[in-house]
Amino acid sequence: MRRLLLLACLSFGTAAAQHTDLLLNHDLYPYIDRLDIQGRTGGIVYTSLRPYGLETLQAVFARTDTSRMGPAERALHQRMRLLADDSLAFSQQGRGVFRTFYRNRRNLYTLQKPGLRLIIDPVLHFAGGLDANTFPFAARPSLPLYANTRGAVIRGSLLDRIGFYTEVTENISRLPQFIYEQYRTGKQLFGEAFVKPFGTENALDYLGSRAYLTYTPNRAIRIKFGKDRVFWGNGRQSLLLSDHAPDHLMLNLTTRIWKLEYVNHFTQMIDFIPGKGDTEGTHPRKYGVFHQLNYYPVPAVAIGLFESVIYQPLLPNGRRGFELQYLNPVIFYRAIEQYVGSPDNAMLGLSLKWNLFRTAQLYGQLLIDDYNFGFRDLGDGYWGNKTGFQAGLRYIDAFRIPTLDLQAEYNRVRPFTYQHFNTASNYAHYGQYLGHAAGANLSDWYFGLRWRPLPVLHAELAYSGLDKGLDENGINYGGDISIPHTSRPGEFNNRTGQGVPFRVRQAYGRLSWQLWRLDAWLELEGRYRTENELRSLSFLGGLRATLAPRPVRF
């Protein structure tokens, strides 16, 4: 009876304690994947939906049995736990610096009072390097690189039920030429919103900010409102909903009962207009609604059903405003979309994860933008069969080497997927893709290795490739989702990769050394990349603190 009462108290405490989320792409995510494959998460963290709440990670680390871990693995586990577990950090209060700063050996400033927990940390990225390239628009074949990010994070909880997070950064970066080319041609820097040139030669200046509140009214429901981003899937890419685009305004409702997890994600997004002046008004708004239902028959298996609708409030026959019918949290979105006249961009999806033998994980996704069975007998390559799929594998402690983890992944997306006849309803936010980071009409593959030879040292190596078909002379071959699918060249004989071949190969490496027990890292990264006949080789090294690495997925 005492054990049952203790378990009930712990369960209630875990549900009631409210915190913020772990930054997407943080170095903790690969480690949580390891724990999940080893069967240590016990259904507490559902790895198909990111970001993870810090309160759930706290519960995972608290229940993990470290008695069978070796000394090095146990030391790594404790370091990872301290990064995720605010309660553990607050229990280690000491003298600190000037009796004010870093009293818990992790955060710049902390305050804990009845009903209030406050954490303040700096956000820093100071780095320098060199980019040698053959891009024709580069100012010089060898350009200096640097990162100069300064900012702060303020987060915490109120009354153990309300979490708050706010972050602001000022960024001046001199980027590798292949990234700067994306800005030069489309006025876009992936993952960022308002960006402007700074000086000359591949330098950009941009302000970053995100902020949100979380609230848990009971053990089953978690509510999040604010400006942030999400990633739905277990892979390096997500075909369903990724974090490639900038932060967006969201209302996220997560319900967990029995072996089910149900997520409602309501968003307001931006229909980006390149080159719009400040005096021309705001960017038009667009809206997105997303459902995902996950079923966990056993802790090692997760099956997810996904649906979404992207829509714009202004139609050719007048302004319709916000579609209130999409607020219904338990209805089939495609049925509503047809009911109101099929003016919107609806999608369906399936995701799967299966952990095997506590050493491997199979995962994948299937996306259906549209599929017409009635046209199969009329010809091959019907343009309206807009689908994509993903298949991936993780293998931990490879070759019996502790903490050596491997990953392989393949994605394929057919032409015209994510496009819509109304360009404002395409599957994008601020002109950047919400699905696969490179759009559609493509296939890509990835092989990656992660290793922690020491608890403080993280090594990553990867080799990846992308094959995509680009448009030519105004002909829409289905890869650019910012144009309407009505401009397609034909109804049949469409193939993945059609159009002008675009071939990317890149080798990437990163070494990170953790400073003390802080979320701060000395890093060195290098990249060799080819785009058709163009070449680039870049190196960057410096300090990163309270900031996740910037992923470059293509």
XYZ file of C-alpha atoms in Angstrom:
554
model
C 0.000 0.000 0.000
C 2.845 2.398 0.814
C 4.381 1.747 -2.604
C 1.061 2.425 -4.327
C 0.628 5.685 -2.436
C 4.190 6.706 -3.259
C 3.648 5.923 -6.947
C 0.427 7.965 -6.969
C 2.188 10.931 -5.360
C 5.062 10.740 -7.824
C 2.645 10.520 -10.767
C 0.671 13.509 -9.571
C 3.824 15.478 -8.919
C 5.136 14.775 -12.383
C 1.864 15.799 -13.976
C 1.417 18.926 -11.898
C 4.962 20.269 -12.154
C 5.054 22.483 -15.233
C 8.127 23.468 -17.177
C 9.118 24.623 -20.626
C 10.338 22.623 -23.610
C 13.750 21.406 -24.666
C 15.114 23.401 -27.605
C 14.735 21.591 -30.903
C 17.995 20.114 -32.249
C 19.576 20.237 -28.802
C 22.330 17.664 -28.186
C 20.030 15.949 -25.692
C 17.715 14.599 -28.415
C 20.112 11.903 -29.691
C 20.659 10.805 -26.108
C 16.912 10.522 -25.474
C 16.700 8.424 -28.652
C 19.263 6.093 -27.073
C 17.218 5.787 -23.888
C 14.092 5.135 -25.928
C 15.723 2.347 -27.942
C 17.032 0.813 -24.689
C 13.478 0.765 -23.313
C 14.207 3.295 -20.568
C 11.583 5.934 -21.431
C 8.661 3.694 -20.472
C 6.056 5.618 -22.461
C 6.819 8.860 -20.575
C 8.390 10.580 -23.583
C 6.660 10.047 -26.926
C 9.540 10.585 -29.314
C 7.387 11.092 -32.427
C 6.465 14.639 -31.371
C 9.089 17.249 -30.592
C 9.967 19.373 -28.666
C 9.853 17.386 -25.431
C 8.635 18.965 -22.226
C 11.388 19.228 -19.632
C 9.029 17.855 -16.995
C 8.747 14.571 -18.907
C 12.515 14.350 -19.360
C 12.901 14.910 -15.631
C 10.658 11.898 -15.020
C 12.620 9.743 -17.490
C 15.977 10.511 -15.915
C 14.616 10.027 -12.404
C 13.411 6.487 -13.161
C 16.415 5.324 -15.223
C 18.376 2.547 -13.537
C 22.094 3.375 -13.904
C 23.376 0.403 -11.907
C 24.116 -1.603 -15.057
C 25.864 1.256 -16.829
C 29.628 1.433 -17.033
C 31.462 4.309 -15.320
C 31.762 6.382 -18.520
C 28.133 5.819 -19.524
C 26.954 6.639 -16.004
C 28.970 9.883 -16.026
C 27.458 10.809 -19.393
C 23.977 10.046 -18.081
C 24.472 12.356 -15.108
C 25.674 15.164 -17.361
C 22.681 14.764 -19.646
C 20.337 14.598 -16.674
C 21.650 17.834 -15.222
C 20.984 19.609 -18.534
C 17.346 18.444 -18.559
C 16.362 18.218 -14.898
C 15.631 21.606 -13.335
C 14.746 20.034 -9.981
C 18.150 18.356 -9.811
C 19.883 21.604 -10.700
C 17.996 23.533 -8.011
C 18.928 20.899 -5.425
C 22.620 21.677 -5.990
C 22.598 25.277 -4.815
C 25.989 26.490 -3.585
C 28.004 29.666 -3.181
C 28.446 30.272 -6.894
C 30.177 33.311 -8.369
C 29.797 36.396 -6.182
C 27.162 34.319 -4.327
C 24.744 35.205 -7.135
C 25.685 33.581 -10.431
C 25.999 29.885 -11.306
C 25.005 28.807 -7.835
C 23.713 25.500 -9.196
C 26.731 25.016 -11.531
C 24.435 25.113 -14.561
C 22.500 28.393 -14.913
C 23.640 31.994 -14.849
C 20.949 33.064 -12.389
C 18.266 31.136 -10.538
C 15.534 32.094 -8.109
C 13.192 29.764 -6.274
C 10.415 31.031 -4.048
C 7.058 29.527 -3.064
C 5.127 29.233 -6.323
C 7.943 30.650 -8.455
C 10.953 29.151 -10.202
C 13.049 31.458 -12.406
C 16.058 30.700 -14.620
C 18.073 33.198 -16.657
C 20.814 32.157 -19.084
C 22.881 33.884 -21.755
C 22.521 32.864 -25.400
C 25.883 33.102 -27.137
C 27.529 31.955 -30.325
C 30.960 33.364 -31.102
C 32.811 31.577 -33.878
C 35.082 32.189 -36.832
C 36.225 30.271 -39.873
C 36.738 30.170 -43.620
C 34.695 29.202 -46.680
C 36.473 28.241 -49.902
C 34.002 27.929 -52.802
C 33.510 28.059 -56.557
C 30.100 29.764 -56.563
C 29.990 32.302 -59.407
C 28.287 35.021 -57.368
C 30.737 34.854 -54.462
C 32.709 38.043 -53.895
C 35.921 36.015 -53.530
C 36.790 32.318 -53.802
C 37.748 32.356 -50.107
C 35.517 34.185 -47.662
C 35.781 34.574 -43.887
C 32.989 33.095 -41.773
C 31.842 34.207 -38.375
C 28.935 33.969 -35.989
C 28.102 36.690 -33.496
C 24.953 35.876 -31.497
C 24.126 37.606 -28.221
C 20.947 37.230 -26.246
C 19.201 35.874 -23.203
C 16.642 33.263 -22.153
C 14.244 33.767 -19.267
C 12.173 30.751 -18.307
C 10.552 29.144 -15.322
C 7.271 28.099 -13.744
C 4.453 29.552 -11.650
C 2.518 27.548 -9.071
C 3.934 24.316 -10.560
C 1.355 24.462 -13.360
C 2.259 27.402 -15.602
C 5.512 27.441 -17.534
C 6.903 30.516 -19.269
C 9.711 30.968 -21.780
C 11.045 34.029 -23.587
C 14.176 34.371 -25.691
C 15.664 37.193 -27.739
C 18.876 37.221 -29.762
C 20.716 39.650 -32.006
C 22.630 37.888 -34.765
C 25.298 38.960 -37.213
C 26.561 36.076 -39.296
C 28.846 35.655 -42.254
C 27.567 32.440 -43.806
C 28.919 29.817 -46.202
C 28.212 30.851 -49.764
C 25.735 28.037 -50.475
C 23.520 29.292 -47.618
C 23.939 32.920 -48.669
C 22.865 31.949 -52.208
C 19.478 30.896 -50.819
C 19.078 34.353 -49.304
C 20.338 36.136 -52.415
C 17.852 34.380 -54.722
C 14.806 34.150 -52.442
C 15.451 36.703 -49.676
C 15.143 33.810 -47.220
C 17.427 32.413 -44.533
C 16.029 29.060 -43.453
C 14.644 29.088 -39.939
C 14.661 32.890 -39.718
C 12.120 35.569 -40.590
C 13.164 39.197 -41.147
C 16.752 39.199 -42.440
C 18.793 42.031 -43.932
C 22.289 42.284 -45.433
C 25.086 43.474 -43.191
C 28.022 45.076 -44.928
C 29.196 43.006 -47.890
C 30.312 39.494 -48.771
C 27.775 36.976 -47.420
C 26.976 38.774 -44.136
C 23.427 38.940 -42.722
C 21.850 40.621 -39.714
C 18.685 39.288 -38.067
C 16.821 39.427 -34.789
C 15.471 36.232 -33.273
C 12.757 35.856 -30.663
C 10.408 33.203 -29.329
C 8.092 33.118 -26.346
C 5.308 30.882 -25.053
C 3.304 29.764 -22.042
C 2.456 26.206 -21.021
C -0.327 25.103 -18.719
C -1.365 21.722 -17.313
C -4.896 21.782 -15.885
C -4.752 18.062 -15.049
C -2.614 14.972 -15.522
C -3.885 14.243 -19.031
C -3.815 17.617 -20.810
C -1.032 20.050 -21.633
C -1.671 23.401 -23.333
C 0.957 25.522 -25.038
C 0.409 28.960 -26.553
C 2.954 31.275 -28.091
C 5.579 31.570 -30.806
C 7.733 28.510 -31.355
C 8.217 25.637 -33.818
C 7.660 21.879 -33.765
C 9.007 18.734 -35.427
C 6.749 15.706 -35.919
C 8.644 12.518 -36.628
C 11.610 10.397 -35.586
C 13.931 11.150 -38.471
C 16.387 13.765 -39.620
C 13.711 15.038 -41.997
C 9.964 15.224 -41.424
C 7.566 14.975 -44.326
C 4.600 15.876 -42.097
C 5.600 18.937 -40.054
C 9.188 20.088 -39.618
C 11.123 22.885 -37.927
C 12.769 24.120 -41.127
C 10.566 27.230 -41.296
C 10.663 30.071 -38.718
C 8.729 30.070 -35.469
C 4.978 30.498 -35.822
C 2.108 31.459 -33.554
C 0.522 28.300 -32.162
C -2.018 26.844 -29.798
C -0.999 23.272 -29.034
C -3.254 20.901 -27.067
C -1.811 17.525 -26.067
C -3.969 14.849 -24.452
C -2.530 11.583 -23.120
C -4.837 8.844 -21.897
C -4.086 5.129 -21.642
C -1.967 4.191 -24.676
C -3.166 7.138 -26.738
C -1.727 10.565 -27.377
C -3.779 13.112 -29.306
C -2.425 16.481 -30.442
C -4.325 19.486 -31.803
C -2.065 22.118 -33.323
C -3.706 25.405 -34.403
C -1.438 27.964 -36.069
C -1.321 31.382 -37.648
C 1.349 31.644 -40.335
C 2.668 34.195 -42.813
C 2.289 34.290 -46.600
C 5.675 35.845 -47.327
C 5.994 38.523 -50.030
C 9.656 38.902 -51.117
C 10.842 42.488 -51.250
C 7.796 43.978 -49.524
C 8.501 47.441 -48.134
C 7.561 48.493 -44.604
C 5.079 51.069 -45.955
C 3.141 48.438 -47.920
C 1.395 46.924 -44.919
C 1.704 43.520 -43.350
C 2.389 40.162 -44.928
C -0.920 38.332 -45.536
C -1.914 35.773 -42.917
C -2.572 32.098 -43.518
C -3.674 29.415 -41.102
C -2.818 25.812 -40.462
C -4.595 23.170 -38.381
C -3.007 19.806 -37.588
C -4.086 16.610 -35.846
C -1.960 13.677 -34.836
C -3.209 10.574 -33.014
C -0.506 8.243 -31.703
C -1.167 4.744 -30.433
C 1.371 2.830 -28.361
C 0.276 -0.825 -28.222
C 3.541 -1.620 -26.403
C 6.292 0.796 -25.281
C 8.516 -0.251 -28.203
C 5.955 0.526 -30.935
C 4.324 3.804 -31.929
C 1.759 4.227 -34.714
C 0.642 7.720 -35.670
C -2.139 9.084 -37.876
C -1.714 12.645 -39.148
C -3.891 15.170 -40.973
C -3.558 18.848 -41.738
C -5.183 21.721 -43.601
C -3.463 24.919 -44.739
C -5.788 27.692 -45.797
C -5.830 31.385 -46.631
C -8.691 33.646 -45.490
C -8.956 35.491 -48.836
C -10.486 33.609 -51.770
C -11.349 34.754 -55.320
C -15.048 35.046 -54.367
C -14.411 37.158 -51.292
C -12.859 37.231 -47.860
C -13.876 34.268 -45.756
C -11.925 35.071 -42.562
C -10.891 32.479 -40.049
C -12.591 29.125 -40.675
C -14.258 28.378 -37.349
C -15.184 24.843 -38.381
C -11.516 23.833 -38.223
C -11.530 24.546 -34.487
C -13.442 21.309 -33.932
C -10.729 19.256 -32.186
C -12.064 15.780 -32.987
C -13.429 16.006 -36.516
C -11.907 14.686 -39.742
C -10.407 17.755 -41.438
C -10.751 16.430 -44.972
C -14.512 16.123 -44.459
C -14.728 19.796 -43.439
C -12.487 20.854 -46.316
C -14.850 19.170 -48.783
C -17.915 20.485 -46.946
C -16.849 24.123 -47.394
C -16.086 23.617 -51.104
C -12.552 22.090 -51.194
C -10.733 25.437 -51.325
C -7.898 24.393 -48.994
C -4.750 22.275 -48.944
C -5.462 19.074 -46.985
C -3.027 16.246 -46.274
C -2.975 12.874 -44.547
C -0.057 10.965 -43.108
C 1.086 7.877 -41.258
C 4.121 7.446 -39.013
C 5.656 4.337 -37.480
C 8.397 3.613 -34.952
C 9.534 0.181 -33.778
C 12.356 -0.442 -31.300
C 14.055 -3.815 -31.738
C 16.199 -5.820 -29.297
C 17.049 -2.685 -27.299
C 19.708 -1.887 -29.892
C 17.891 -0.702 -33.046
C 14.973 1.416 -34.177
C 13.031 1.312 -37.428
C 11.009 4.398 -38.283
C 9.199 5.908 -41.227
C 6.480 8.188 -42.561
C 3.960 8.147 -45.393
C 2.496 11.425 -46.668
C -0.544 11.625 -48.942
C -1.214 15.090 -50.315
C -3.555 13.635 -52.924
C -4.049 10.279 -54.643
C -6.482 9.343 -57.375
C -7.068 5.628 -57.859
C -9.379 6.244 -60.819
C -6.521 7.428 -63.060
C -4.345 4.337 -62.748
C -5.720 2.822 -65.954
C -5.357 6.018 -67.993
C -1.581 6.337 -67.834
C 1.523 6.331 -65.662
C 2.866 9.223 -63.622
C -0.407 11.028 -62.986
C 0.449 14.472 -61.595
C -2.251 14.312 -58.895
C -0.715 11.310 -57.141
C 1.204 13.519 -54.729
C 2.861 11.378 -52.066
C 6.061 10.972 -50.116
C 7.625 8.364 -47.891
C 10.471 8.012 -45.416
C 12.360 4.953 -44.141
C 15.030 5.085 -41.463
C 17.148 3.011 -39.083
C 19.030 3.778 -35.877
C 21.537 1.370 -34.343
C 23.141 2.145 -30.984
C 26.403 0.872 -29.449
C 27.500 -0.265 -32.904
C 30.316 -2.802 -33.151
C 29.958 -3.169 -29.367
C 31.478 0.269 -28.867
C 29.575 2.119 -26.100
C 27.802 5.336 -27.185
C 28.678 4.807 -30.868
C 25.361 5.301 -32.696
C 24.578 4.996 -36.400
C 21.658 6.303 -38.428
C 20.541 5.813 -42.034
C 17.550 7.480 -43.689
C 15.927 7.721 -47.108
C 13.184 10.124 -48.248
C 11.316 10.385 -51.539
C 8.689 13.008 -52.432
C 6.827 13.029 -55.740
C 6.415 16.120 -57.952
C 3.744 18.717 -57.087
C 3.457 17.497 -53.470
C 2.802 20.407 -51.055
C 1.707 22.660 -53.976
C -1.823 24.081 -54.275
C -3.819 25.979 -56.890
C -3.902 28.892 -54.411
C -0.255 29.723 -53.735
C -1.196 31.309 -50.402
C -2.359 27.860 -49.251
C 0.846 26.026 -50.121
C 2.585 24.001 -47.416
C 4.903 26.799 -46.341
C 5.297 29.471 -43.678
C 7.164 32.693 -44.380
C 8.091 31.240 -47.760
C 9.870 28.267 -46.181
C 8.806 24.642 -46.345
C 6.783 22.994 -43.571
C 7.461 19.472 -44.836
C 10.694 18.198 -46.346
C 13.364 20.881 -46.080
C 14.041 20.794 -49.849
C 10.404 20.780 -50.990
C 9.255 18.106 -53.464
C 10.231 16.260 -56.652
C 13.225 14.767 -54.857
C 14.910 11.863 -53.171
C 17.541 12.137 -50.469
C 19.621 9.849 -48.281
C 21.682 10.257 -45.130
C 24.268 8.229 -43.213
C 25.310 9.543 -39.821
C 27.521 8.575 -36.887
C 27.496 9.968 -33.366
C 29.978 9.021 -30.672
C 30.758 10.163 -27.150
C 34.216 8.753 -26.388
C 34.263 10.918 -23.243
C 31.308 12.261 -21.249
C 32.336 15.809 -22.214
C 33.128 15.099 -25.872
C 30.599 14.668 -28.662
C 31.631 13.711 -32.200
C 29.373 13.659 -35.252
C 30.108 12.581 -38.824
C 27.589 12.486 -41.675
C 27.401 12.007 -45.413
C 24.225 12.903 -47.282
C 22.903 13.381 -50.776
C 19.957 15.094 -52.466
C 18.707 14.586 -56.031
C 15.996 16.968 -57.148
C 14.439 18.230 -60.375
C 14.314 22.018 -60.831
C 12.052 24.099 -63.043
C 13.316 25.344 -66.406
C 12.209 28.275 -68.559
C 9.080 28.811 -66.482
C 7.963 25.159 -66.723
C 6.688 23.833 -63.396
C 8.195 20.388 -62.864
C 6.775 20.130 -59.332
C 9.715 20.926 -57.059
C 8.993 24.552 -56.147
C 5.961 24.581 -53.876
C 5.606 28.376 -54.055
C 3.971 28.212 -57.505
C 0.510 26.774 -58.323
C 0.179 23.215 -59.570
C -2.098 24.502 -62.331
C 1.048 25.487 -64.288
C 2.146 21.838 -64.698
C 3.307 20.763 -68.165
C 1.163 17.628 -68.411
C -1.234 15.242 -66.715
C 0.790 12.011 -67.046
C 4.366 10.757 -67.357
C 5.538 12.736 -64.333
C 8.523 11.192 -62.534
C 10.362 12.040 -59.337
C 13.424 14.093 -60.260
C 12.006 15.394 -63.555
C 13.274 18.751 -64.768
C 16.776 20.207 -64.506
C 18.915 17.871 -62.361
C 20.078 19.346 -59.066
C 22.550 17.112 -57.248
C 23.927 17.830 -53.763
C 26.486 15.782 -51.860
C 27.906 16.857 -48.535
C 30.210 15.469 -45.858
C 29.897 17.045 -42.423
C 31.769 16.707 -39.140
C 31.443 18.333 -35.733
C 33.374 18.058 -32.454
C 31.816 19.530 -29.281
C 33.480 19.799 -25.882
C 31.203 20.629 -22.957
C 32.437 23.328 -20.584
C 32.053 22.231 -16.990
C 28.411 21.193 -16.554
C 26.983 24.162 -18.435
C 24.916 24.066 -21.590
C 28.005 25.550 -23.250
C 30.255 23.948 -25.854
C 33.547 24.601 -27.579
C 33.002 23.419 -31.137
C 34.746 22.801 -34.400
C 32.763 21.897 -37.519
C 33.677 21.319 -41.130
C 31.712 20.700 -44.321
C 32.595 19.663 -47.863
C 29.705 20.200 -50.251
C 29.032 19.884 -53.970
C 26.070 21.329 -55.897
C 26.284 19.946 -59.431
C 29.662 21.302 -60.600
C 30.046 23.840 -57.725
C 32.236 23.094 -54.708
C 32.644 24.493 -51.220
C 34.783 23.648 -48.200
C 34.121 25.435 -44.923
C 35.360 25.345 -41.337
C 33.967 27.111 -38.283
C 35.061 26.979 -34.662
C 34.052 28.786 -31.489
C 31.766 28.877 -28.460
C 28.042 28.046 -28.322
C 25.946 28.489 -25.164
C 22.214 27.823 -24.543
C 21.731 27.491 -28.266
C 21.042 24.392 -30.355
C 23.208 23.679 -33.411
C 21.791 24.963 -36.688
C 20.930 21.964 -38.869
C 21.617 22.096 -42.599
C 19.524 19.282 -44.046
C 20.214 19.752 -47.763
